[in-house]
Every structure is written in C-alpha cells, then in structure tokens.
Tab-separated table of C-alpha atoms and ligand atoms in Angstrom:
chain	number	residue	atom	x	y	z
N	1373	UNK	CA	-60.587	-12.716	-2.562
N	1374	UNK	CA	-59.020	-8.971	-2.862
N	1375	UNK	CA	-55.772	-7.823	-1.115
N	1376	UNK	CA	-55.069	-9.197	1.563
N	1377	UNK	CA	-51.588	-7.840	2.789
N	1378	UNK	CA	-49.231	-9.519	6.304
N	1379	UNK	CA	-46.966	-7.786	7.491
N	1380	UNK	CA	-44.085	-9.835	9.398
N	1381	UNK	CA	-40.577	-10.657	10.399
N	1382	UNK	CA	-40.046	-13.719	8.280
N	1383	UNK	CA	-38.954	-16.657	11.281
N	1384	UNK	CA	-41.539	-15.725	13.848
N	1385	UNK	CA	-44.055	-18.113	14.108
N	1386	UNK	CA	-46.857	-16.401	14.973
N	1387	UNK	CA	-46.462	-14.815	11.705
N	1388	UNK	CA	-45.923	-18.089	9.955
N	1389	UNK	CA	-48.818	-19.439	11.682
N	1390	UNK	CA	-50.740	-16.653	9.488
N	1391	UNK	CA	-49.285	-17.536	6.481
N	1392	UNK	CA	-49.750	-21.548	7.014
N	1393	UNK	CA	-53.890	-20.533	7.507
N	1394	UNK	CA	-53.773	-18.727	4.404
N	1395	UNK	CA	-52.460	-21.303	2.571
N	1396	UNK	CA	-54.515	-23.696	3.959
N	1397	UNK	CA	-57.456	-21.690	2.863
N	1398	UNK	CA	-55.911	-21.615	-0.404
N	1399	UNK	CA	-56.132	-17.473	-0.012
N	1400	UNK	CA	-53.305	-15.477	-1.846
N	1401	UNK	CA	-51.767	-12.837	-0.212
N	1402	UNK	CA	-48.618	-10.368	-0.441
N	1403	UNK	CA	-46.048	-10.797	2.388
N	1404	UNK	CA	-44.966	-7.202	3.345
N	1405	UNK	CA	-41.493	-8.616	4.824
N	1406	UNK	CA	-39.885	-6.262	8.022
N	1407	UNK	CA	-36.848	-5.928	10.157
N	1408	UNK	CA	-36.717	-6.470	13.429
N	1409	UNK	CA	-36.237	-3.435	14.152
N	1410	UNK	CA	-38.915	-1.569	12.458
N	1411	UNK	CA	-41.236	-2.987	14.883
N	1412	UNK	CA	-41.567	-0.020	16.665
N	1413	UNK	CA	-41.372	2.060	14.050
N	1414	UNK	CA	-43.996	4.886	13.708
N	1415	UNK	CA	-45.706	3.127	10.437
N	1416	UNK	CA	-46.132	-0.229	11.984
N	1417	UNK	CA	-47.313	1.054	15.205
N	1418	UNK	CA	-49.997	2.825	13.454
N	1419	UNK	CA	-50.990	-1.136	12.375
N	1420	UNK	CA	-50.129	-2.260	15.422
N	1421	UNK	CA	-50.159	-0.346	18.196
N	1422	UNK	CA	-48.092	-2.969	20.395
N	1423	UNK	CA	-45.328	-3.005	17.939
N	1424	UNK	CA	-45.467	-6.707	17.685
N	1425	UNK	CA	-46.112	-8.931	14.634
N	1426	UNK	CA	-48.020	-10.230	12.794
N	1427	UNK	CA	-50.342	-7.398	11.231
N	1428	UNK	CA	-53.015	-8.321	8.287
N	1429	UNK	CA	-54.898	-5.911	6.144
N	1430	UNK	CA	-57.974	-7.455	3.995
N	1431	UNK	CA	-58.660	-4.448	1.690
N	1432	UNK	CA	-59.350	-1.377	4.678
N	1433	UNK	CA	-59.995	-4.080	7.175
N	1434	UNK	CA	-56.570	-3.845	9.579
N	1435	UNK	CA	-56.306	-7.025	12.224
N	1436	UNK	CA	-53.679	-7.749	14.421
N	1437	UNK	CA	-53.236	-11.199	16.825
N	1438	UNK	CA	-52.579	-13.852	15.234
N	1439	UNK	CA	-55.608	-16.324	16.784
N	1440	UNK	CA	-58.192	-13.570	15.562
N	1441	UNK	CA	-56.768	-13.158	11.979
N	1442	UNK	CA	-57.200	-16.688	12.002
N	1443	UNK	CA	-60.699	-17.092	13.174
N	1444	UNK	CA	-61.221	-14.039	10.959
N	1445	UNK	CA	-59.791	-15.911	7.709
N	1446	UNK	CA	-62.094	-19.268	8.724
N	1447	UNK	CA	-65.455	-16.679	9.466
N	1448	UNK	CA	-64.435	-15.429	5.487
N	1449	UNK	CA	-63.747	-18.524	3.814
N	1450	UNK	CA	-64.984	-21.377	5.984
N	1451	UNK	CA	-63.923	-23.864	3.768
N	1452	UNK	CA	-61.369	-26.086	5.154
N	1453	UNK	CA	-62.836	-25.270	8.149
N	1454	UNK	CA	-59.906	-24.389	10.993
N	1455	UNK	CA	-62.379	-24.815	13.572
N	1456	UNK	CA	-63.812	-28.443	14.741
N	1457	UNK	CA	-67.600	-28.294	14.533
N	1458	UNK	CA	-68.193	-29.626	18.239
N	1459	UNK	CA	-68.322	-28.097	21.245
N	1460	UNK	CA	-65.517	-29.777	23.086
N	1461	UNK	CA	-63.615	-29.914	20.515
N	1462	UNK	CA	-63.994	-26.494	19.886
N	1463	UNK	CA	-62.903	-25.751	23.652
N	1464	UNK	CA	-59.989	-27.866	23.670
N	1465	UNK	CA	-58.925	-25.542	20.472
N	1466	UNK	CA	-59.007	-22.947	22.260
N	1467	UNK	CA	-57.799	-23.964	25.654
N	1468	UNK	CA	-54.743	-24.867	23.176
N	1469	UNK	CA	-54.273	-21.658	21.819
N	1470	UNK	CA	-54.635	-20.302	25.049
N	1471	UNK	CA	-51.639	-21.994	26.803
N	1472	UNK	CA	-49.542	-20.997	23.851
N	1473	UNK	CA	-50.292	-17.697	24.315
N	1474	UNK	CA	-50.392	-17.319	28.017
N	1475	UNK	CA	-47.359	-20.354	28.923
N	1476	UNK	CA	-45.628	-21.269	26.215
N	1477	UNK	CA	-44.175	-18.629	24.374
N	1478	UNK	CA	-43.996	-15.655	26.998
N	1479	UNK	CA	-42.513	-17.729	29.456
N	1480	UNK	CA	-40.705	-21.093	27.953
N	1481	UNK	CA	-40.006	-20.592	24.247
N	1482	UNK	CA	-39.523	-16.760	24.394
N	1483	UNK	CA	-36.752	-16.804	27.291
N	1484	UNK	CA	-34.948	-20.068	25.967
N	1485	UNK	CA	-34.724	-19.206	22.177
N	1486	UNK	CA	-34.168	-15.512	22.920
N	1487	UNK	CA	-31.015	-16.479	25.600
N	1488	UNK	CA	-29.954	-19.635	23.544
N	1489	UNK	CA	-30.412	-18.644	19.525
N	1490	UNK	CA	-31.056	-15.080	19.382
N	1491	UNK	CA	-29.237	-13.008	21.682
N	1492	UNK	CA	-25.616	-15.188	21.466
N	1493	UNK	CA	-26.092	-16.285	18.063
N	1494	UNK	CA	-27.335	-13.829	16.355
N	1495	UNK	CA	-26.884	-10.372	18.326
N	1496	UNK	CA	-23.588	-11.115	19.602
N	1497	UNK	CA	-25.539	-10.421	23.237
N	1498	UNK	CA	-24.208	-13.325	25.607
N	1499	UNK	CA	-27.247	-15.724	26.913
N	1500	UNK	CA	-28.329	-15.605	30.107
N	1501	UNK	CA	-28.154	-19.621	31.225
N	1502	UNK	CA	-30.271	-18.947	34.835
N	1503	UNK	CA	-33.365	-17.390	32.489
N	1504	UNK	CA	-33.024	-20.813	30.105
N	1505	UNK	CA	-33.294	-22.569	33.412
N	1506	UNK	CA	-35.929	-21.109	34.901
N	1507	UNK	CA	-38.059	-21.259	31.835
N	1508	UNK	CA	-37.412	-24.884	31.569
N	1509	UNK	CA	-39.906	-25.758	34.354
N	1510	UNK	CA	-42.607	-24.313	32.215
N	1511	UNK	CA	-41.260	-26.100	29.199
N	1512	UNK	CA	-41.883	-29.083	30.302
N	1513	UNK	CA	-45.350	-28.536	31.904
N	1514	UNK	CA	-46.413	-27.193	28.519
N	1515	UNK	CA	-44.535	-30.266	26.854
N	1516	UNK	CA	-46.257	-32.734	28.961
N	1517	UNK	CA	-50.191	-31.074	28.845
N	1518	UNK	CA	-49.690	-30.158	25.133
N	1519	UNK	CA	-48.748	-34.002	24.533
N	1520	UNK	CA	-51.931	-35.776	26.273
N	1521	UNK	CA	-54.297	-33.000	24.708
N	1522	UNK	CA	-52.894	-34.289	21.552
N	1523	UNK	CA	-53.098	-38.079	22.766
N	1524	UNK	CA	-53.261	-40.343	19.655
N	1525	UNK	CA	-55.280	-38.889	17.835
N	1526	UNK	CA	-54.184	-37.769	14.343
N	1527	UNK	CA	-54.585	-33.436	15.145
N	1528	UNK	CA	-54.933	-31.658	18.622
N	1529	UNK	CA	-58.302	-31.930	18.525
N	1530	UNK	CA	-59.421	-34.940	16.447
N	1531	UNK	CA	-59.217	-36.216	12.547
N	1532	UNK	CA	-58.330	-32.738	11.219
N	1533	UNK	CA	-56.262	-29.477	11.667
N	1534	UNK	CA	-57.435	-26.858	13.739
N	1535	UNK	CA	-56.067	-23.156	14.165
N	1536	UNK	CA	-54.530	-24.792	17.482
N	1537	UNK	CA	-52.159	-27.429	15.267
N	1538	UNK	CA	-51.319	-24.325	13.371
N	1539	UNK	CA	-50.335	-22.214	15.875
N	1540	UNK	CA	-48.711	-24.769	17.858
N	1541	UNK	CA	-46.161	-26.259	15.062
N	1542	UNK	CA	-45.633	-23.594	13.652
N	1543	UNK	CA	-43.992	-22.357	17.703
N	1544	UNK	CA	-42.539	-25.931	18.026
N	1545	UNK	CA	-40.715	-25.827	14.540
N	1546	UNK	CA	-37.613	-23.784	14.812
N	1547	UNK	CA	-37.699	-24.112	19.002
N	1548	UNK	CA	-37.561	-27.657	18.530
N	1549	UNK	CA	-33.947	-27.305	16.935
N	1550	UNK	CA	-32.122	-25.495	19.783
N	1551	UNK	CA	-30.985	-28.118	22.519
N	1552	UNK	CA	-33.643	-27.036	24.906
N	1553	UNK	CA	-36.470	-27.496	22.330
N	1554	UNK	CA	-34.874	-31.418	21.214
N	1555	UNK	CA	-34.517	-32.073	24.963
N	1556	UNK	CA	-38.436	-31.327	25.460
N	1557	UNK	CA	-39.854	-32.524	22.144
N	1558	UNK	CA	-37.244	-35.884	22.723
N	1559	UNK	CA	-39.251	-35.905	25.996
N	1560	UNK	CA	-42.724	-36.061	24.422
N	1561	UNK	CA	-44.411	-39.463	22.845
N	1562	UNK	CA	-46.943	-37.757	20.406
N	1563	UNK	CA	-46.033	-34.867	20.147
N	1564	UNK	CA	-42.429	-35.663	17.427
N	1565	UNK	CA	-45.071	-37.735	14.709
N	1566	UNK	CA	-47.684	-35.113	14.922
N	1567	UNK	CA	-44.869	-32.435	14.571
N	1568	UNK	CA	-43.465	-34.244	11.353
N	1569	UNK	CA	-47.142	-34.925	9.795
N	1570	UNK	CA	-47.544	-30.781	10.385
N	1571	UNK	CA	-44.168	-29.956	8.562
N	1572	UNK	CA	-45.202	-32.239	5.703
N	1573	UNK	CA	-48.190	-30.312	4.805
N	1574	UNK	CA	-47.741	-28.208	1.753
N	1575	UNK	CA	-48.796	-25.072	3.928
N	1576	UNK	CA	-46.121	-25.741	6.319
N	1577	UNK	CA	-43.584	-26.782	3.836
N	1578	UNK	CA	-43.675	-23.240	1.647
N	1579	UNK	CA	-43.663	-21.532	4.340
N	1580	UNK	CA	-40.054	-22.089	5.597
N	1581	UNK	CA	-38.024	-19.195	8.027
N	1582	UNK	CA	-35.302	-18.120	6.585
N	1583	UNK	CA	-32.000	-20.894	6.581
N	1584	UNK	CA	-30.126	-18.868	8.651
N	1585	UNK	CA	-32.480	-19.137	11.599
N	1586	UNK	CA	-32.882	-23.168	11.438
N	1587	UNK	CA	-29.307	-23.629	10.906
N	1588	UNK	CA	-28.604	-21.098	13.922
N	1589	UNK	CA	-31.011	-22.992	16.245
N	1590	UNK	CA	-29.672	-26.155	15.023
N	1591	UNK	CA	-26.024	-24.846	16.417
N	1592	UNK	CA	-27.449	-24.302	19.466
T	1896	GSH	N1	-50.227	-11.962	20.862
T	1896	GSH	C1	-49.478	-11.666	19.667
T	1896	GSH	C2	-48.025	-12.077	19.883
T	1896	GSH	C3	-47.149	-11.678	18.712
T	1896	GSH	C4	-45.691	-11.685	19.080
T	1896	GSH	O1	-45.301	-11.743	20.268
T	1896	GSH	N2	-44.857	-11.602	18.064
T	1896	GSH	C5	-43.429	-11.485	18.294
T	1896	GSH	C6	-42.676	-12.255	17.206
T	1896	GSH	S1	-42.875	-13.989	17.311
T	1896	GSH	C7	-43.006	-10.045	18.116
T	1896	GSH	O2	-43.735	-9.260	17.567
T	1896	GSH	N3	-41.804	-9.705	18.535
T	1896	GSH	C8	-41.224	-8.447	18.174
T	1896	GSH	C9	-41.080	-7.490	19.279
T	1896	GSH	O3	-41.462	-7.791	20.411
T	1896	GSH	O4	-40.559	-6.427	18.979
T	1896	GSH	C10	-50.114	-12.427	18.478
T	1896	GSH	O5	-50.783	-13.436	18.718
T	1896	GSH	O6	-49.989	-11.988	17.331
C-alpha cells in the first residue's frame, strides 16, 4: 500500500483514532506531526478547508473527517474488517459515531477538557467552571447511552472492534484522566473494562499522546 500521509496534532483523538485504524489494518503510514497553531495556516487549509484535524493523503487522494478516512481505509483493505457485517449492527456503529460527533465532543468533552486541561494548564488561560458545568449534563447522558449500547458485550457492537470502539476510546482516553472524565467513566459499569481491553490493544498502545498531555489531565 503506497503513501499514505496524516497530518495531525499529536493528543487529539480524532487523529489518534486514524492512526489506531491504520494500525489495525496493519497499513504503514508517515505521521506529518503539526502545531496547534498551524491549523489555520494557509497550507493546511488547502487540505482542510475547516482548519481542523485530522487530514489523510493516500497517494493524490486528499480525505479529511475522521469517520470517512476510516470507512475509506476498511473500503481499501477490508481485512480486519472495522465494520460489523449486519445490519443492526452496522446501525448501532454508526448511531455511535454519530453521538460522538454530534454530543460528545462538541458539547461535553470539548468544553470540559478545553476549560479544565487546556486552557489553565496548558495556555495559562483561566477555566471557565460554569461552561464545565453546563457541559456536564451532556456528559453524563452520553456516559449513560454510550454504556448500555455497549452492554456486556465484549465491543460496542458485538464480538469485535468496530470504527465506533475506535473512535470512542480513543475520545475517552485522555478525557477520562481529568476529574470530570474519572467522575463520568467512575459512573459507568461497562464502559471502565471495555476502556482498558481498548488501551491494551497494540494499536492503541503505540499510539500514545504525548506525556505531557496525560500527565496534565491527570493534574486536573
Ligand atoms: N469532524 C472532524 C472533527 C475534527 C476535530 O474537531 N479536530 C479537533 C482536534 S481533536 C481540531 O481540529 N481542533 C483544532 C482547531 O479547532 O483548531 C473529524 O471527524 O475529523
């Protein structure tokens, strides 16, 4: 498999979630590694016209959002397939990835790690504490639908990992460190062992965020 280039903010999990598919796939790749504050820069807008991350480039193929380099990476090497093979299952993947990227990040993990890690920890911009509290509410709607989708089965949506386990632990990781994230994940009953099976996986493992971030969240 030729060239196939991400570029990313190393920490942000939608990025990571990229990188964990891709070594799931057993695909290499080169990680083009960026500042926050390139972002906006002219070059990466011309990827990415949102100025967000991740961005992927397979040869002249250029792909941004995260779930369709994903589905992209399963349609090119289906094997291990991301994607369950029935049609429920297939739904509840993507009603999965769909609450991630409609509820959980914008409006719970976004708010709390950006006012409680990011801003006072690591721009020296004080937190505010009414934001952390009104994202809580969603935290813990997303905490409690994300943890009987999971039920007990072994992955979100049966015996094996889907693109919505990806995307989901590789969000819960770092936010689970911060003293919001414990209090909600502390909160869950299937969520924590599913969590720790997910960070044991080799894909998960190599792809670590920089120390600095989990032992800034961990302060936190
Ligand atoms: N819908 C996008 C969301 C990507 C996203 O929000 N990434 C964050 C990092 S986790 C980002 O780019 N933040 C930088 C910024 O807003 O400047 C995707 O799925 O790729």
């Amino acid at each position: 498999m030729s060239d196939i280039k991400v570029h990313g903010v190393p920490g942000s999990p939608f990025l990571r979630s990229v990188e964990i598919a891709l070594r799931e796939k057993g695909l290499p790749y080169e990680l083009h590694a960026m500042a926050p504050q390139d972002t906006k820069q002219p070059e990466h807008l011309a990827r990415h016209p949102f100025g967000r991350i991740p961005a992927f480039e397979h040869d002249r193929f250029m792909l941004y959002e995260t779930q369709a380099i994903i589905r992209y990476l399963d349609d090119l090497l289906p094997t291990p397939p991301l994607t369950p093979d029935n049609a429920e299952a297939r739904a509840r993947m993507n009603q999965v990835i769909g609450i991630i990227e409609w509820y959980f990040f914008p409006k719970a993990a976004a708010p709390i790690a950006f006012n409680r890690i990011i801003g006072p920890r690591l721009l020296g911009i004080p937190g505010d504490e009414a934001a952390i509290a009104d994202a809580m509410p969603m935290g813990r709607t997303c905490f409690e639908v994300l943890d009987g989708i999971l039920g007990d089965k072994p992955y979100l949506t049966g015996d094996s990992v889907s693109i919505a386990d990806i995307m989901l632990a590789a969000q819960l990781d770092l936010f689970g460190e911060c003293a919001e994230g414990r209090e909600l994940i502390e909160g869950a009953s299937n969520l924590p062992p599913w969590l720790k099976r997910m960070k044991a996986r080799p894909s998960f493992a190599s792809t670590e965020p920089p120390p600095v971030l989990r032992e800034t969240a961990l302060a936190a």
